[in-house]
Coordinates of C-alpha atoms in Angstrom, one line a residue:
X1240 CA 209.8 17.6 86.3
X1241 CA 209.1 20.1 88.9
X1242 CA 208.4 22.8 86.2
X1243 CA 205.8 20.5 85.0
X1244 CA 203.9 19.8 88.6
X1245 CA 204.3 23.6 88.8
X1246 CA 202.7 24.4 85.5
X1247 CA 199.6 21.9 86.5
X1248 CA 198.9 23.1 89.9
X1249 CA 198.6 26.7 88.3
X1250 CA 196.1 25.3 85.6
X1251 CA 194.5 23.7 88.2
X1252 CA 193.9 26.7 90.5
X1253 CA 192.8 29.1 87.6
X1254 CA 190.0 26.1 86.5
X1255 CA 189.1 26.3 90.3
X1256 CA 188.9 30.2 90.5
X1257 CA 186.8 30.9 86.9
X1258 CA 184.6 28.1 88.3
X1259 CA 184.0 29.7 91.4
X1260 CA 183.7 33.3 89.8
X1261 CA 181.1 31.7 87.6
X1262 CA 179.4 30.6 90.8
X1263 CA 179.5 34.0 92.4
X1264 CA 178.1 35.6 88.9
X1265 CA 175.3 33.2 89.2
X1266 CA 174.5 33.4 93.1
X1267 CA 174.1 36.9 92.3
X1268 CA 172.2 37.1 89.8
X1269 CA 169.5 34.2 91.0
X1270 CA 169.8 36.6 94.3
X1271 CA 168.9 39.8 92.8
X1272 CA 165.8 39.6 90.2
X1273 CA 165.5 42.7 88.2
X1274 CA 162.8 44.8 90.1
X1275 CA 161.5 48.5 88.8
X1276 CA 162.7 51.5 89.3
X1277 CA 161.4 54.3 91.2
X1278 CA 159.4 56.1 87.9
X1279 CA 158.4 52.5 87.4
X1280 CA 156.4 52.4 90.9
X1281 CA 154.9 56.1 90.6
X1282 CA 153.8 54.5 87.1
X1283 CA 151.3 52.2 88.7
X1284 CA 150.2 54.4 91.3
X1285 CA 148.8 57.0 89.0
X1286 CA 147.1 53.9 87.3
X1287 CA 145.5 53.0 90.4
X1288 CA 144.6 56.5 91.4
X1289 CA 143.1 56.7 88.2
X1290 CA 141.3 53.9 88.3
X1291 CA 140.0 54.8 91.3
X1292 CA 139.0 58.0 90.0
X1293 CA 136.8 56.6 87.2
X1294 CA 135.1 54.2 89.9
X1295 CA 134.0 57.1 91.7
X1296 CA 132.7 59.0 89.0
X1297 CA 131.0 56.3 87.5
X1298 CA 129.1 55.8 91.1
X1299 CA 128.3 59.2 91.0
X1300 CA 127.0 59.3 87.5
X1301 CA 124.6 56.4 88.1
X1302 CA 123.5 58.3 91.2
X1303 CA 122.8 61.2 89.2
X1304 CA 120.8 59.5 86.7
X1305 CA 118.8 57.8 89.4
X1306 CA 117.3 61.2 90.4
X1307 CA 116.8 62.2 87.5
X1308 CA 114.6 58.9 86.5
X1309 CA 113.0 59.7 89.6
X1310 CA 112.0 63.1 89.2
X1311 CA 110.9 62.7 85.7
X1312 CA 108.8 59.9 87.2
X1313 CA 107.6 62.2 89.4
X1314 CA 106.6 65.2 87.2
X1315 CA 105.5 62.6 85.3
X1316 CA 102.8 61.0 87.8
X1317 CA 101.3 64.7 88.6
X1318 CA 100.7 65.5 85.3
X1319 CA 96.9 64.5 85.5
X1320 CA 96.6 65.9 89.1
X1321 CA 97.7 69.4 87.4
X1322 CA 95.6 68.6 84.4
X1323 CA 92.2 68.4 87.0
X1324 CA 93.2 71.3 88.4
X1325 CA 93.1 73.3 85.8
X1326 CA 89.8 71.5 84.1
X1327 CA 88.4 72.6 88.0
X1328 CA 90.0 76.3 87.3
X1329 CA 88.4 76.6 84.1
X1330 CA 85.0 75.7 85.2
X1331 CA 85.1 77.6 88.2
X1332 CA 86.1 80.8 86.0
X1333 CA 83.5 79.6 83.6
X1334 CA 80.9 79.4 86.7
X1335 CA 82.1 83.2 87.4
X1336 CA 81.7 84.5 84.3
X1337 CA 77.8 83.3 83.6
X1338 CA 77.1 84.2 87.1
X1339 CA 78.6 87.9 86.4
X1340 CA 76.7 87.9 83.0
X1341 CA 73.4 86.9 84.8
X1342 CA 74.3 90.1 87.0
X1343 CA 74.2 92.0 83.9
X1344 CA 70.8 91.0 82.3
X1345 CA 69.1 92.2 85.7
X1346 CA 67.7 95.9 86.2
X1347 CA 69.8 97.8 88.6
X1348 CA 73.6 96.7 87.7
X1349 CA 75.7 99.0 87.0
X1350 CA 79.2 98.2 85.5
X1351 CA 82.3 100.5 87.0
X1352 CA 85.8 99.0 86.1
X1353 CA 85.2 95.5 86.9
X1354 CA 82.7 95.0 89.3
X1355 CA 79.0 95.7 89.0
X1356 CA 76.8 97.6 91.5
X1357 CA 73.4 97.0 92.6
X1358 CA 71.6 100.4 93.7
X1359 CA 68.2 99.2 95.4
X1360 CA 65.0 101.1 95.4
X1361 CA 63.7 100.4 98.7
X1362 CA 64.8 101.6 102.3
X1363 CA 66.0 99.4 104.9
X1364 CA 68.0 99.5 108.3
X1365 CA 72.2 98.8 107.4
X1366 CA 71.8 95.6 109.1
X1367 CA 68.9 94.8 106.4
X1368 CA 70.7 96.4 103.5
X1369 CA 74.1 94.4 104.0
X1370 CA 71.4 90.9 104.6
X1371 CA 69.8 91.6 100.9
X1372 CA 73.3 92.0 99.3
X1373 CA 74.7 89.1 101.0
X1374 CA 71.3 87.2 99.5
X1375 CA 72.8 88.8 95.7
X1376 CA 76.1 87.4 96.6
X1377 CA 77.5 90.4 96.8
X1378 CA 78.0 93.0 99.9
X1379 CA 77.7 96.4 100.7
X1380 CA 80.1 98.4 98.9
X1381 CA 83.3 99.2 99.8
X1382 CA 85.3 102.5 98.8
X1383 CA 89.0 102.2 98.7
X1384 CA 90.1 104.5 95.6
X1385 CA 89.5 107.8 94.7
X1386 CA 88.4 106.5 91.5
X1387 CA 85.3 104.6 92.9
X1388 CA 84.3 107.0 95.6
X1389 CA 83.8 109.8 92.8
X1390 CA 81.8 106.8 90.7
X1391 CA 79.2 106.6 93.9
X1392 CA 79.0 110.2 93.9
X1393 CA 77.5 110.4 90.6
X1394 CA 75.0 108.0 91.3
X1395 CA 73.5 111.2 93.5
X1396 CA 72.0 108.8 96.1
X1397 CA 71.7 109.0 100.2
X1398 CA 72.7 105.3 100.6
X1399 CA 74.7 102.8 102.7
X1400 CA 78.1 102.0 102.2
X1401 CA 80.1 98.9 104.3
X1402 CA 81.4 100.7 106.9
X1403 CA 80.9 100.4 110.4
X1404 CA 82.6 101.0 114.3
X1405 CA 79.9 99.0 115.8
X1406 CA 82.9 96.4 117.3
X1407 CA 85.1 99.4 118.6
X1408 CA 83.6 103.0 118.5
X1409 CA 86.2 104.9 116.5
X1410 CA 87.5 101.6 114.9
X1411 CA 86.4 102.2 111.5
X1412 CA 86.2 98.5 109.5
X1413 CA 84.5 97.5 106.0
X1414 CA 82.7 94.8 105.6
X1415 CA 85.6 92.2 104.7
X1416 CA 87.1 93.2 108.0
X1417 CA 90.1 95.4 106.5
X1418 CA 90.5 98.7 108.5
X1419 CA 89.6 102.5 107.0
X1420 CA 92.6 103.8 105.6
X1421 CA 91.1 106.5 102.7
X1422 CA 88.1 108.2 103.8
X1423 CA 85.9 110.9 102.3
X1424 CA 84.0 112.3 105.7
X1425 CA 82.3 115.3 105.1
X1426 CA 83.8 118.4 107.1
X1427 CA 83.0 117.5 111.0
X1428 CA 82.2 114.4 110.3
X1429 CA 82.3 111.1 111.7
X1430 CA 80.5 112.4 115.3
X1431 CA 78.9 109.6 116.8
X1432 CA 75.7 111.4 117.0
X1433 CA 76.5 114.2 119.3
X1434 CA 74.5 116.7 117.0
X1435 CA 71.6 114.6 117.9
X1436 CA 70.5 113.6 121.5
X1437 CA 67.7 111.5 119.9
X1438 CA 70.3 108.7 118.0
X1439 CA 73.4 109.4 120.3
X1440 CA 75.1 106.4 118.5
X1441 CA 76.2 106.5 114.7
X1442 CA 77.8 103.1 113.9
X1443 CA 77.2 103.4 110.5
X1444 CA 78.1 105.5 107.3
X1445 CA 75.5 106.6 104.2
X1446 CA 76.7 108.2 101.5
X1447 CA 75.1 112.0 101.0
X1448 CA 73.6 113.1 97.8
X1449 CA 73.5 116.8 97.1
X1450 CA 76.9 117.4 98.3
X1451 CA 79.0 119.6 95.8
X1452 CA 82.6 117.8 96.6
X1453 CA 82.9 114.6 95.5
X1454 CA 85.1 113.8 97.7
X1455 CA 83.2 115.2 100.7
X1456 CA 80.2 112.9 101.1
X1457 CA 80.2 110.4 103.8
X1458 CA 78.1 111.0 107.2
X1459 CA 78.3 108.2 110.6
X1460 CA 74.3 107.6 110.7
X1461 CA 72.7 105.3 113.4
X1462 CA 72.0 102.0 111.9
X1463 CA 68.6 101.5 112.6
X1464 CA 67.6 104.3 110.3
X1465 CA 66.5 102.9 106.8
X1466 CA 68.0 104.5 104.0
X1467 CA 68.9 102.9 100.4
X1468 CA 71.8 100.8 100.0
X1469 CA 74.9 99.7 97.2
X1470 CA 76.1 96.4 96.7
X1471 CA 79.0 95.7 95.2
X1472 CA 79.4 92.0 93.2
X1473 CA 83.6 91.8 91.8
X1474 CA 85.2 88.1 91.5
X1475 CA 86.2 87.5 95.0
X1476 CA 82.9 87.7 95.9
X1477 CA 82.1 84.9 94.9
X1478 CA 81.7 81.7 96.3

């Protein structure tokens, strides 16, 4: 009899302990959810960096093609500006080009690399001379290569060139205002006149014929004396 109260307690108490056991088991598993590991974690972080990525370059793309809509707009909108300005270009080279050829039709031009030279046939003071060129659109000419200076000489004349030192004495300008930086005096020459107690000031320069070096030709003169004059007409003069 007592074996048998034995035996039932100890079935009892094993029933007790699987059933608790089986408790425990499911505590700790309702306790503990499967989560991710660590590669799990770095996983989704590179997916969000890279998603963040792409959001950037996507707002810099649309930037990007925003200016450039906007600058081809641009271009775009001063395409008939340019287009008038060159229409104004062309007629004002057009303009040039019959005034230059109405140069050539009249007596007295003379064509030397590209400008043309008027060579008058009267006398008048340098003041005059540079007034009646000015009236041509043109001015008195001005020598500033080797090439021209020996083109004047051949013209064999005694006539006024634009040069002057009537704002500084010894400050030797052309007529466009640039300073003397090639000259072709003759020998003791520019000297203000000191030869000559009746014109003490020479302000201005002739060009002398008869000289036998080309090179050698230019004399200060007062400029009240009348002598011939050159003008010169090339593009920039004009207007």
């Amino acid at each position: 009899m007592d074996d048998y109260v034995n035996k039932e307690v100890v079935e009892i108490d094993k029933v007790i302990e699987g059933n608790q056991n089986g408790a425990m088991r499911r505590v700790t598993t309702e306790t503990h959810p499967s989560a991710p590991d660590g590669s799990g974690r770095r996983l989704y972080g590179m997916v969000a960096v890279s998603f963040g990525m792409l959001c950037v370059l996507q707002v810099a793309l649309n930037i990007s093609l925003r200016l450039v809509s906007d600058c081809l707009t641009e271009e775009r909108d001063q395409l008939p500006a340019s287009y008038n300005d060159l229409i104004i270009e062309r007629d004002q080279l057009q303009k040039e080009k019959d005034y230059i050829m109405g140069k050539c039709s009249n007596p007295g031009w003379n064509k030397f690399e590209s400008c043309w030279y008027f060579v008058s046939s009267e006398s008048k003071t340098w003041s005059e001379s540079r007034q009646d060129c000015v009236e041509r659109g043109a001015d008195l000419v001005i020598v500033n290569s080797r090439e021209k200076q020996r083109f004047l000489f051949a013209l064999n004349k005694r006539a006024w060139i634009g040069l002057t030192d009537r704002e500084t004495e010894g400050s030797w300008k052309w007529v466009d205002g640039t300073p003397l930086r090639t000259s072709y005096w003759i020998i003791d020459q520019p000297n203000n006149g000191r030869s000559l107690s009746s014109f003490p000031e020479e302000d201005c320069v002739e060009l002398q014929n008869g000289q036998d070096q080309p090179e050698k030709t230019w004399n200060d003169l007062n400029c009240a004396l009348k002598r011939i004059w050159i003008c010169e007409l090339c593009n920039n003069n004009l207007l």
